[in-house]
């Protein structure tokens, strides 16, 4: 008994304590040698073991088996009980297996079966590989059935984990492949000394304009790239293990068959492909096509350079213009000085010419022939013309430099008109029909003007009307007022002014040449001075004219009112 139940395990103790005589096995000293041997082996084994013995299948088990009896009072009740009475709940299943062993010596084998047991204070899923084996008695007959178990939970879980991991790996791989394929940047894996394409994503294929890259060497698949020095860079990356970064690198590619090679610009990285053992087996290429950015930036740079050139050019033109302006100013000053000098120097001899011609005409110096009188009249006309020219030039200069003094007051435009008409009356003589269309109530009107300047303007306009209206024509002098202004209009039925001249006649020295009236004299300064004078009095001088119909010049001047004192 002592050897059969040797050991300090719980079950050895319980076996020692159990009254085996009360069981179908009878007292231990009557047990067969085989039974004692198998029980003593079972009790010291670390493998979970369970034994049914004898025709009543009396039960014995060791410490290692104990947890698989779970909770619920099966342990230690199971020890020494008859199998059929103990496993009532599962006898249908295990009964035939045990009987198969007992009757026919047929062993069973169950691999990685899930048998949950209570362990570490909770119900754990535990996997077992176990077998039912016959145990021979001393006489060679089958005396019992031994169950030997081996826990395989760790391996089963590891296997299961492996399966899960593999499945996840497959999913991850395909996800990675999708990302790789659809990545906006280009990417390829080149393996081996000849750089065989193992992977190339859509962007890479689009960049090089080819799809059938996989399995080909770089040289076969994209020969133009291979010939542009990229292979030696790849070699250096594999040899040194140092990655290579290219920025805006130009690469010439034949992107569609039969089309000419095209220059593209790429940002790219060559990264060594390092194996688990540390060897470098190829290169991972990735990057992006930056052609459009590079071209756009170059265009911006070109435009900037052009703008800079334009700015430099503009500055030089401004400088030239400034130089020209200051030259013109110097010339202008010289001209003004000259004009002042000439007009001053000419006026007194002209006065003396006029006086002497008058004296001769008055026959103070003796009788004058008819021919001489005509000559004296020509001298007088020329002298007057010259005097007018000098006076107008001086006026123009004074207006231009802002030295013209305006003696502004409340002036009756009708009165000034009458004055002016009286002055030029002789020019109309009997050849023109002159109408004065100013109603009497307009006599009350006043304009803000310098009366002498207004008269000068009107004399000039009336003189022109007389000069440019053929005999038999008409001149109408009108005066109208609106809220703010008085409009004095000199309208003639003369030759008219071509549309293309209607603005330029207000510029100095512009005269419309008319071959039908070659004898008409003038300086071309009258209208320029008149408009400047009108504007100097806050007024305006405008023209409406039609060839062959006539011209109408209107002087507009601001009204004065009692409520608007000057
Ligand atoms: P001038 O009469 O001394 O030539 P103006 O400056 O007064 O100078 O006039 C400029 C030009 O405008 C004239 O030479 C003439 O050709 C044209 N002109 C002026 N008034 C009239 C008009 N009433 N009818 C036709 N042409 C005119």
Coordinates of C-alpha atoms and ligand atoms in Angstrom, one line a residue:
X1 CA 0.0 0.0 0.0
X2 CA 2.8 2.4 0.9
X3 CA 4.5 2.0 -2.5
X4 CA 1.2 2.1 -4.4
X5 CA 0.1 5.4 -3.0
X6 CA 3.5 6.9 -2.5
X7 CA 4.1 10.6 -2.8
X8 CA 2.9 13.8 -1.1
X9 CA 0.3 14.8 -3.7
X10 CA -3.3 15.4 -2.7
X11 CA -4.5 12.4 -4.6
X12 CA -1.9 10.1 -3.1
X13 CA -3.1 11.2 0.3
X14 CA -6.8 10.7 -0.6
X15 CA -6.0 7.2 -2.0
X16 CA -4.2 6.4 1.2
X17 CA -7.2 7.6 3.2
X18 CA -9.9 5.8 1.1
X19 CA -11.3 2.5 2.3
X20 CA -10.7 0.5 -0.8
X21 CA -12.2 -2.6 0.7
X22 CA -15.6 -0.9 0.5
X23 CA -15.1 -0.6 -3.3
X24 CA -15.4 -3.3 -6.0
X25 CA -11.5 -3.2 -6.1
X26 CA -11.3 -4.6 -2.6
X27 CA -8.4 -4.0 -0.2
X28 CA -5.2 -2.7 -1.8
X29 CA -3.1 -5.7 -0.7
X30 CA -5.3 -7.9 -2.9
X31 CA -4.9 -5.7 -6.0
X32 CA -3.1 -7.3 -8.9
X33 CA 0.4 -6.3 -9.5
X34 CA -0.6 -4.6 -12.8
X35 CA -3.2 -2.4 -11.0
X36 CA -0.7 -1.4 -8.3
X37 CA 2.0 -0.5 -10.9
X38 CA -0.3 1.6 -13.0
X39 CA -1.8 3.4 -10.0
X40 CA 1.6 4.2 -8.5
X41 CA 2.7 5.5 -12.0
X42 CA -0.4 7.5 -12.4
X43 CA -0.2 9.2 -9.0
X44 CA 3.3 10.5 -9.5
X45 CA 2.9 11.5 -13.1
X46 CA 2.6 15.2 -14.0
X47 CA 0.5 14.3 -17.1
X48 CA -3.2 14.3 -16.2
X49 CA -4.3 10.7 -15.9
X50 CA -7.5 8.9 -15.1
X51 CA -8.0 5.2 -14.7
X52 CA -11.1 3.0 -14.9
X53 CA -10.4 -0.4 -13.5
X54 CA -12.2 -3.7 -13.4
X55 CA -15.6 -4.7 -14.6
X56 CA -17.2 -1.9 -12.5
X57 CA -14.8 0.6 -14.0
X58 CA -13.7 1.9 -10.5
X59 CA -12.1 5.3 -10.9
X60 CA -8.7 6.7 -9.9
X61 CA -7.0 9.9 -11.0
X62 CA -4.0 12.1 -10.2
X63 CA -3.4 15.7 -9.1
X64 CA -2.8 16.8 -12.6
X65 CA -6.2 15.5 -13.7
X66 CA -8.1 17.1 -10.8
X67 CA -8.8 20.5 -12.4
X68 CA -10.5 18.9 -15.4
X69 CA -13.2 17.5 -13.1
X70 CA -14.2 21.1 -12.7
X71 CA -16.3 22.4 -9.9
X72 CA -19.7 21.1 -8.7
X73 CA -18.5 18.4 -6.3
X74 CA -17.1 15.9 -8.8
X75 CA -13.7 16.0 -7.0
X76 CA -13.0 14.2 -4.8
X77 CA -16.3 12.3 -5.1
X78 CA -15.0 10.7 -8.3
X79 CA -12.3 8.8 -6.5
X80 CA -13.2 5.1 -6.0
X81 CA -16.6 5.5 -7.6
X82 CA -18.0 3.3 -10.4
X83 CA -17.7 5.0 -13.8
X84 CA -21.2 4.2 -15.0
X85 CA -22.7 5.7 -11.8
X86 CA -20.4 8.7 -11.8
X87 CA -20.6 9.8 -15.5
X88 CA -24.4 9.5 -15.8
X89 CA -24.6 12.8 -17.8
X90 CA -22.1 11.8 -20.5
X91 CA -22.1 8.0 -20.3
X92 CA -23.8 7.9 -23.7
X93 CA -20.6 9.3 -25.2
X94 CA -17.8 7.9 -23.1
X95 CA -19.5 4.6 -22.3
X96 CA -19.1 3.1 -25.8
X97 CA -15.5 4.4 -26.0
X98 CA -14.5 2.7 -22.7
X99 CA -16.3 -0.4 -23.6
X100 CA -14.5 -0.4 -26.9
X101 CA -11.2 -0.3 -25.0
X102 CA -12.2 -2.9 -22.4
X103 CA -13.8 -5.4 -24.8
X104 CA -11.7 -5.0 -27.9
X105 CA -8.5 -3.3 -26.6
X106 CA -9.2 -0.5 -29.1
X107 CA -7.4 2.7 -28.1
X108 CA -8.7 6.1 -28.9
X109 CA -6.9 9.3 -29.8
X110 CA -8.4 12.8 -29.5
X111 CA -6.4 15.8 -30.5
X112 CA -6.8 19.3 -29.3
X113 CA -10.2 18.8 -27.8
X114 CA -11.8 21.8 -25.9
X115 CA -12.5 20.8 -22.3
X116 CA -13.1 23.9 -20.3
X117 CA -11.8 23.6 -16.7
X118 CA -11.9 25.8 -13.6
X119 CA -8.4 27.1 -13.1
X120 CA -7.0 30.1 -11.5
X121 CA -10.4 30.8 -10.0
X122 CA -12.3 30.9 -13.3
X123 CA -13.6 28.7 -16.0
X124 CA -10.9 28.5 -18.7
X125 CA -11.0 27.2 -22.2
X126 CA -8.5 24.4 -22.1
X127 CA -7.5 22.3 -25.0
X128 CA -6.4 18.7 -24.6
X129 CA -4.9 15.9 -26.6
X130 CA -5.8 12.6 -24.9
X131 CA -6.2 9.0 -25.6
X132 CA -8.0 6.0 -24.0
X133 CA -5.7 3.0 -23.8
X134 CA -6.2 -0.5 -22.5
X135 CA -4.2 -1.5 -19.5
X136 CA -3.5 -5.2 -19.2
X137 CA -3.9 -7.1 -16.0
X138 CA -1.4 -9.7 -14.6
X139 CA -3.1 -12.4 -16.6
X140 CA -2.9 -10.5 -19.8
X141 CA -6.6 -9.6 -20.0
X142 CA -7.7 -6.0 -20.2
X143 CA -8.0 -4.9 -16.7
X144 CA -8.8 -1.2 -17.2
X145 CA -8.8 1.9 -19.4
X146 CA -6.2 4.6 -18.8
X147 CA -6.8 8.1 -20.0
X148 CA -3.6 10.1 -20.5
X149 CA -4.1 13.8 -21.3
X150 CA -1.8 16.5 -22.5
X151 CA -2.8 20.1 -22.4
X152 CA -2.4 21.8 -25.8
X153 CA -4.1 25.1 -25.0
X154 CA -0.9 27.2 -25.6
X155 CA -0.2 25.5 -28.9
X156 CA -3.9 25.6 -30.0
X157 CA -4.1 29.3 -29.1
X158 CA -0.8 30.0 -30.8
X159 CA -2.0 28.1 -33.9
X160 CA -5.2 30.0 -33.8
X161 CA -3.4 33.3 -33.3
X162 CA -1.2 32.4 -36.3
X163 CA -4.3 31.8 -38.4
X164 CA -5.8 35.1 -37.3
X165 CA -2.5 36.9 -37.9
X166 CA -2.1 35.3 -41.3
X167 CA -5.6 36.4 -42.2
X168 CA -4.9 39.9 -41.0
X169 CA -1.6 39.8 -42.8
X170 CA -3.4 39.0 -46.0
X171 CA -5.9 41.8 -45.5
X172 CA -3.2 44.2 -44.6
X173 CA -1.2 43.2 -47.5
X174 CA -4.0 43.7 -49.9
X175 CA -4.8 47.0 -48.3
X176 CA -1.2 48.0 -48.6
X177 CA -1.2 46.9 -52.2
X178 CA -4.2 49.1 -52.8
X179 CA -2.6 52.0 -51.2
X180 CA 0.6 51.4 -53.0
X181 CA -1.2 51.0 -56.3
X182 CA -3.4 54.0 -56.0
X183 CA -0.9 56.3 -54.2
X184 CA -0.7 59.7 -55.9
X185 CA 3.1 59.5 -55.9
X186 CA 4.9 57.0 -58.0
X187 CA 6.5 53.9 -56.4
X188 CA 8.3 50.8 -57.6
X189 CA 10.4 48.0 -56.1
X190 CA 13.4 47.0 -58.1
X191 CA 15.1 43.8 -57.0
X192 CA 18.4 42.1 -57.8
X193 CA 21.5 43.4 -59.5
X194 CA 19.7 44.0 -62.7
X195 CA 16.9 45.9 -61.0
X196 CA 13.9 43.8 -62.0
X197 CA 10.5 45.4 -61.5
X198 CA 8.8 43.5 -58.6
X199 CA 6.2 46.2 -58.1
X200 CA 5.2 49.3 -59.9
X201 CA 2.1 51.4 -59.0
X202 CA -0.3 53.1 -61.4
X203 CA 1.5 56.5 -61.0
X204 CA 4.8 54.9 -61.9
X205 CA 3.3 53.3 -65.0
X206 CA 1.7 56.6 -66.0
X207 CA 5.0 58.4 -65.5
X208 CA 7.0 56.1 -67.8
X209 CA 4.0 55.5 -70.1
X210 CA 4.2 51.7 -69.9
X211 CA 2.2 49.1 -68.1
X212 CA 4.1 45.8 -68.7
X213 CA 7.0 46.5 -66.3
X214 CA 6.7 43.6 -63.8
X215 CA 9.4 41.0 -64.2
X216 CA 11.5 43.1 -66.6
X217 CA 14.8 44.7 -65.8
X218 CA 14.9 48.5 -65.7
X219 CA 17.1 48.4 -68.8
X220 CA 14.5 46.3 -70.7
X221 CA 11.5 48.1 -69.5
X222 CA 12.5 51.8 -69.6
X223 CA 15.8 51.9 -71.5
X224 CA 15.8 55.7 -71.8
X225 CA 15.8 56.0 -68.0
X226 CA 18.6 53.5 -67.7
X227 CA 20.7 55.5 -70.1
X228 CA 20.4 58.7 -68.2
X229 CA 22.7 57.8 -65.3
X230 CA 20.0 56.5 -62.9
X231 CA 21.5 53.0 -62.8
X232 CA 24.8 54.2 -61.3
X233 CA 22.8 56.0 -58.6
X234 CA 20.9 52.8 -57.9
X235 CA 24.2 50.9 -57.7
X236 CA 25.5 53.4 -55.2
X237 CA 22.4 53.1 -53.0
X238 CA 22.7 49.3 -52.9
X239 CA 26.4 49.4 -52.3
X240 CA 26.4 52.1 -49.6
X241 CA 23.0 51.5 -48.1
X242 CA 22.5 55.3 -48.2
X243 CA 19.3 56.5 -49.6
X244 CA 19.4 59.0 -52.5
X245 CA 17.1 62.0 -52.7
X246 CA 16.6 63.8 -56.1
X247 CA 14.9 67.2 -56.3
X248 CA 13.3 68.4 -59.5
X249 CA 15.5 66.0 -61.4
X250 CA 15.0 66.2 -65.2
X251 CA 14.2 62.8 -66.9
X252 CA 13.6 62.4 -70.5
X253 CA 10.9 59.8 -71.2
X254 CA 9.2 58.3 -74.3
X255 CA 5.7 58.2 -72.8
X256 CA 3.8 57.0 -75.8
X257 CA 5.2 54.9 -78.6
X258 CA 6.1 56.9 -81.7
X259 CA 5.9 60.2 -79.9
X260 CA 9.0 62.3 -79.3
X261 CA 10.9 62.0 -76.0
X262 CA 9.5 64.4 -73.3
X263 CA 11.3 66.1 -70.4
X264 CA 9.6 65.6 -67.1
X265 CA 10.8 66.7 -63.6
X266 CA 10.6 64.4 -60.6
X267 CA 11.2 64.6 -56.9
X268 CA 12.3 61.1 -55.9
X269 CA 13.9 58.9 -53.3
X270 CA 15.9 55.7 -53.8
X271 CA 15.8 53.7 -50.7
X272 CA 17.8 50.5 -50.2
X273 CA 15.7 47.3 -49.8
X274 CA 17.1 45.6 -46.8
X275 CA 16.4 41.9 -46.1
X276 CA 15.9 40.4 -42.6
X277 CA 19.5 39.2 -42.6
X278 CA 20.7 42.8 -43.4
X279 CA 21.6 42.2 -47.0
X280 CA 20.5 44.8 -49.6
X281 CA 18.6 43.1 -52.3
X282 CA 17.3 46.1 -54.3
X283 CA 15.9 49.5 -54.2
X284 CA 12.5 51.0 -53.4
X285 CA 11.8 54.0 -55.7
X286 CA 9.2 56.6 -54.7
X287 CA 8.5 60.2 -55.5
X288 CA 6.2 62.5 -57.4
X289 CA 6.0 64.1 -60.9
X290 CA 6.5 67.8 -60.3
X291 CA 6.7 68.8 -63.9
X292 CA 3.7 71.1 -63.8
X293 CA 5.0 72.9 -60.7
X294 CA 8.5 73.3 -62.1
X295 CA 7.1 74.7 -65.4
X296 CA 4.7 77.0 -63.6
X297 CA 7.5 78.2 -61.3
X298 CA 9.8 78.8 -64.3
X299 CA 7.0 80.7 -66.0
X300 CA 6.5 82.9 -62.9
X301 CA 10.3 83.4 -62.8
X302 CA 10.3 84.4 -66.5
X303 CA 7.4 86.8 -66.0
X304 CA 9.2 88.3 -63.0
X305 CA 12.4 88.8 -65.0
X306 CA 10.3 90.3 -67.8
X307 CA 8.6 92.6 -65.3
X308 CA 11.9 93.6 -63.9
X309 CA 13.2 94.4 -67.4
X310 CA 10.0 96.4 -68.1
X311 CA 10.5 98.3 -64.9
X312 CA 14.1 99.1 -65.8
X313 CA 12.9 100.1 -69.3
X314 CA 10.1 102.2 -67.9
X315 CA 12.5 103.9 -65.5
X316 CA 14.9 104.7 -68.3
X317 CA 12.0 106.1 -70.4
X318 CA 10.8 108.2 -67.4
X319 CA 14.3 109.5 -67.1
X320 CA 14.4 110.3 -70.8
X321 CA 11.0 111.9 -70.6
X322 CA 12.2 114.0 -67.6
X323 CA 15.3 115.0 -69.5
X324 CA 13.2 115.9 -72.6
X325 CA 10.8 117.8 -70.4
X326 CA 13.5 119.8 -68.7
X327 CA 15.0 120.5 -72.2
X328 CA 11.6 121.6 -73.4
X329 CA 11.2 123.8 -70.4
X330 CA 14.6 125.4 -71.0
X331 CA 13.6 125.9 -74.7
X332 CA 10.3 127.3 -73.7
X333 CA 11.9 129.8 -71.3
X334 CA 14.3 130.8 -74.1
X335 CA 11.3 131.2 -76.4
X336 CA 9.4 133.3 -73.9
X337 CA 12.3 135.5 -73.3
X338 CA 12.8 135.8 -77.0
X339 CA 9.1 136.7 -77.5
X340 CA 9.2 139.3 -74.8
X341 CA 12.3 140.8 -76.2
X342 CA 11.1 140.7 -79.8
X343 CA 7.6 142.1 -79.1
X344 CA 9.1 144.9 -77.1
X345 CA 11.7 145.7 -79.6
X346 CA 9.2 145.4 -82.5
X347 CA 6.4 147.4 -81.1
X348 CA 8.1 150.8 -81.1
X349 CA 9.5 150.6 -84.7
X350 CA 6.0 149.4 -85.8
X351 CA 4.4 152.4 -84.1
X352 CA 6.9 154.6 -85.9
X353 CA 6.1 152.8 -89.3
X354 CA 2.3 153.4 -88.7
X355 CA 2.9 157.1 -87.8
X356 CA 5.0 157.8 -90.8
X357 CA 2.7 155.9 -93.1
X358 CA -0.2 158.0 -91.8
X359 CA 1.7 161.2 -92.2
X360 CA 2.5 160.3 -95.8
X361 CA -1.2 159.3 -96.4
X362 CA -2.3 162.6 -94.9
X363 CA 0.1 164.3 -97.5
X364 CA 1.9 166.1 -94.8
X365 CA 5.1 165.4 -96.7
X366 CA 3.7 166.3 -100.0
X367 CA 1.1 165.0 -102.5
X368 CA 0.7 161.2 -102.9
X369 CA -0.2 159.5 -106.1
X370 CA -3.0 156.9 -106.2
X371 CA -0.5 154.1 -106.5
X372 CA 1.5 155.4 -103.5
X373 CA -1.8 155.6 -101.5
X374 CA -2.5 151.9 -102.2
X375 CA 1.0 151.1 -101.2
X376 CA 0.6 153.1 -98.0
X377 CA -2.7 151.2 -97.3
X378 CA -0.8 147.9 -97.7
X379 CA 1.9 149.1 -95.3
X380 CA -0.9 150.0 -92.8
X381 CA -2.5 146.6 -93.1
X382 CA 0.7 144.8 -92.7
X383 CA 1.7 146.9 -89.7
X384 CA -1.7 146.1 -88.1
X385 CA -1.4 142.5 -88.8
X386 CA 2.1 142.3 -87.3
X387 CA 0.9 144.3 -84.2
X388 CA -2.0 141.9 -83.8
X389 CA 0.3 138.9 -84.1
X390 CA 2.7 140.3 -81.5
X391 CA -0.2 141.2 -79.1
X392 CA -1.7 137.7 -79.5
X393 CA 1.7 136.0 -78.9
X394 CA 2.1 138.0 -75.8
X395 CA -1.4 137.1 -74.6
X396 CA -0.8 133.4 -75.3
X397 CA 2.4 133.5 -73.3
X398 CA 0.9 135.3 -70.4
X399 CA -2.0 132.9 -70.2
X400 CA 0.3 129.9 -70.5
X401 CA 2.4 131.1 -67.6
X402 CA -0.6 132.1 -65.6
X403 CA 0.3 135.8 -65.6
X404 CA -2.8 137.0 -67.4
X405 CA -4.7 139.3 -65.0
X406 CA -8.5 139.0 -65.0
X407 CA -10.4 142.0 -63.7
X408 CA -13.6 140.1 -62.8
X409 CA -16.8 142.0 -62.2
X410 CA -20.6 141.8 -62.8
X411 CA -20.8 142.4 -66.5
X412 CA -23.7 142.9 -68.8
X413 CA -23.1 140.4 -71.7
X414 CA -25.5 142.3 -74.0
X415 CA -23.6 145.5 -73.5
X416 CA -20.3 143.9 -74.2
X417 CA -21.8 142.3 -77.3
X418 CA -23.0 145.6 -78.6
X419 CA -19.5 147.1 -78.0
X420 CA -17.8 144.2 -79.8
X421 CA -20.3 144.4 -82.8
X422 CA -19.6 148.1 -83.1
X423 CA -15.9 147.4 -83.3
X424 CA -16.2 144.9 -86.1
X425 CA -19.1 146.6 -87.8
X426 CA -17.0 147.9 -90.6
X427 CA -16.0 144.3 -91.5
X428 CA -19.6 143.3 -92.2
X429 CA -20.2 146.4 -94.3
X430 CA -23.0 145.6 -96.6
X431 CA -21.9 142.1 -97.6
X432 CA -23.5 140.2 -94.7
X433 CA -26.9 140.2 -93.1
X434 CA -26.4 140.6 -89.3
X435 CA -29.2 139.9 -86.8
X436 CA -29.0 140.7 -83.1
X437 CA -31.3 138.3 -81.3
X438 CA -31.0 139.3 -77.7
X439 CA -34.4 140.1 -76.0
X440 CA -34.6 143.2 -73.8
X441 CA -35.1 141.3 -70.5
X442 CA -31.6 139.8 -71.1
X443 CA -30.2 143.3 -70.5
X444 CA -30.7 142.7 -66.8
X445 CA -28.5 139.7 -66.9
X446 CA -25.0 139.8 -65.5
X447 CA -22.1 137.4 -65.9
X448 CA -19.0 137.2 -63.8
X449 CA -16.3 138.3 -66.3
X450 CA -13.6 140.6 -67.2
X451 CA -15.4 142.9 -69.7
X452 CA -12.2 143.6 -71.8
X453 CA -11.4 139.9 -72.1
X454 CA -15.0 139.1 -73.0
X455 CA -15.0 141.8 -75.6
X456 CA -11.7 140.4 -77.0
X457 CA -13.3 137.0 -77.4
X458 CA -16.4 138.3 -79.1
X459 CA -14.4 140.6 -81.4
X460 CA -12.4 137.6 -82.4
X461 CA -15.5 135.4 -83.0
X462 CA -17.3 138.2 -85.0
X463 CA -14.2 138.8 -87.0
X464 CA -13.9 135.2 -87.9
X465 CA -17.6 135.0 -88.8
X466 CA -17.1 138.0 -91.1
X467 CA -13.9 136.5 -92.6
X468 CA -15.2 133.0 -93.2
X469 CA -18.7 133.9 -94.5
X470 CA -19.0 134.7 -98.2
X471 CA -20.8 137.8 -99.2
X472 CA -24.6 137.6 -99.1
X473 CA -24.4 135.2 -96.0
X474 CA -25.8 135.9 -92.6
X475 CA -24.4 136.3 -89.0
X476 CA -26.7 135.9 -86.1
X477 CA -25.8 137.1 -82.6
X478 CA -27.7 135.4 -79.9
X479 CA -27.8 135.4 -76.1
X480 CA -29.5 132.9 -73.8
X481 CA -29.5 132.1 -70.1
X482 CA -30.1 129.1 -68.0
X483 CA -29.9 128.5 -64.3
X484 CA -26.2 128.9 -64.0
X485 CA -24.9 130.3 -67.2
X486 CA -25.3 132.8 -70.0
X487 CA -24.6 131.5 -73.5
X488 CA -23.6 134.0 -76.2
X489 CA -23.6 132.4 -79.7
X490 CA -22.2 133.8 -82.9
X491 CA -23.7 131.8 -85.7
X492 CA -22.7 132.3 -89.3
X493 CA -23.7 130.7 -92.6
X494 CA -20.1 130.5 -93.7
X495 CA -17.9 127.8 -95.1
X496 CA -18.0 125.7 -91.9
X497 CA -15.1 123.7 -90.3
X498 CA -14.4 120.1 -91.1
X499 CA -15.2 117.7 -88.3
X500 CA -11.6 116.6 -88.1
X501 CA -10.6 120.3 -87.3
X502 CA -13.3 121.1 -84.9
X503 CA -11.1 120.5 -81.8
X504 CA -7.8 121.5 -83.2
X505 CA -8.9 125.0 -84.3
X506 CA -8.6 125.8 -80.6
X507 CA -4.9 125.0 -80.7
X508 CA -2.4 127.7 -81.5
X509 CA -1.5 128.2 -85.2
X510 CA -4.1 125.8 -86.5
X511 CA -5.8 127.1 -89.6
X512 CA -8.1 125.3 -92.0
X513 CA -6.6 126.0 -95.4
X514 CA -9.3 126.6 -98.1
X515 CA -8.1 126.9 -101.6
X516 CA -11.3 128.9 -102.5
X517 CA -10.3 131.7 -100.1
X518 CA -6.5 132.0 -100.4
X519 CA -6.6 135.7 -99.5
X520 CA -8.0 135.3 -96.0
X521 CA -5.4 136.4 -93.5
X522 CA -5.0 135.4 -89.9
X523 CA -2.6 134.2 -87.3
X524 CA -4.3 131.0 -86.1
X525 CA -4.1 132.2 -82.5
X526 CA -7.4 133.9 -82.0
X527 CA -9.5 130.9 -81.0
X528 CA -6.7 129.5 -78.8
X529 CA -6.6 132.7 -76.9
X530 CA -10.4 133.0 -76.8
X531 CA -10.9 129.6 -75.3
X532 CA -8.1 130.2 -72.7
X533 CA -9.7 133.6 -71.8
X534 CA -13.1 132.0 -71.4
X535 CA -11.8 129.2 -69.2
X536 CA -9.8 131.8 -67.2
X537 CA -13.2 133.3 -66.3
X538 CA -14.6 129.9 -65.3
X539 CA -16.4 129.8 -68.7
X540 CA -16.1 127.8 -71.9
X541 CA -15.9 128.3 -75.6
X542 CA -17.5 125.6 -77.8
X543 CA -18.1 125.1 -81.5
X544 CA -20.7 123.4 -83.7
X545 CA -20.1 123.5 -87.4
X546 CA -21.0 121.9 -90.7
X547 CA -19.2 122.2 -93.9
X548 CA -21.1 124.5 -96.3
X549 CA -23.8 125.2 -93.7
X550 CA -22.0 127.4 -91.2
X551 CA -20.4 127.6 -87.7
X552 CA -21.7 128.5 -84.3
X553 CA -19.3 129.5 -81.6
X554 CA -20.8 129.7 -78.1
X555 CA -19.2 131.5 -75.1
X556 CA -20.7 130.3 -71.8
X557 CA -20.0 132.3 -68.6
X558 CA -21.3 131.9 -65.1
X559 CA -24.2 134.1 -64.1
X560 CA -24.2 136.4 -61.1
X561 CA -27.3 136.8 -59.1
X562 CA -28.2 139.2 -56.3
X563 CA -28.2 136.2 -53.9
X564 CA -24.9 135.2 -55.2
X565 CA -22.7 138.2 -54.8
X566 CA -19.2 138.2 -56.4
Ligands
LIG1 P1 -7.2 133.0 -87.6 O1 -8.6 133.4 -87.8 O2 -6.4 134.2 -87.2 O3 -6.7 132.1 -88.6 P2 -8.3 131.6 -85.3 O4 -7.7 130.9 -84.2 O5 -9.3 132.7 -84.9 O6 -7.2 132.2 -86.2 O7 -9.1 130.6 -86.2 C1 -8.4 129.4 -86.5 C2 -9.0 128.8 -87.8 O8 -10.3 128.3 -87.5 C3 -9.2 129.8 -88.9 O9 -7.9 130.0 -89.6 C4 -10.2 129.1 -89.7 O10 -9.6 128.1 -90.6 C5 -11.1 128.5 -88.7 N1 -12.2 129.3 -88.4 C6 -12.4 130.1 -87.3 N2 -13.6 130.7 -87.3 C7 -14.3 130.2 -88.4 C8 -15.6 130.4 -88.9 N3 -16.5 131.2 -88.3 N4 -15.9 129.7 -90.0 C9 -15.1 128.9 -90.6 N5 -13.8 128.7 -90.2 C10 -13.4 129.3 -89.0

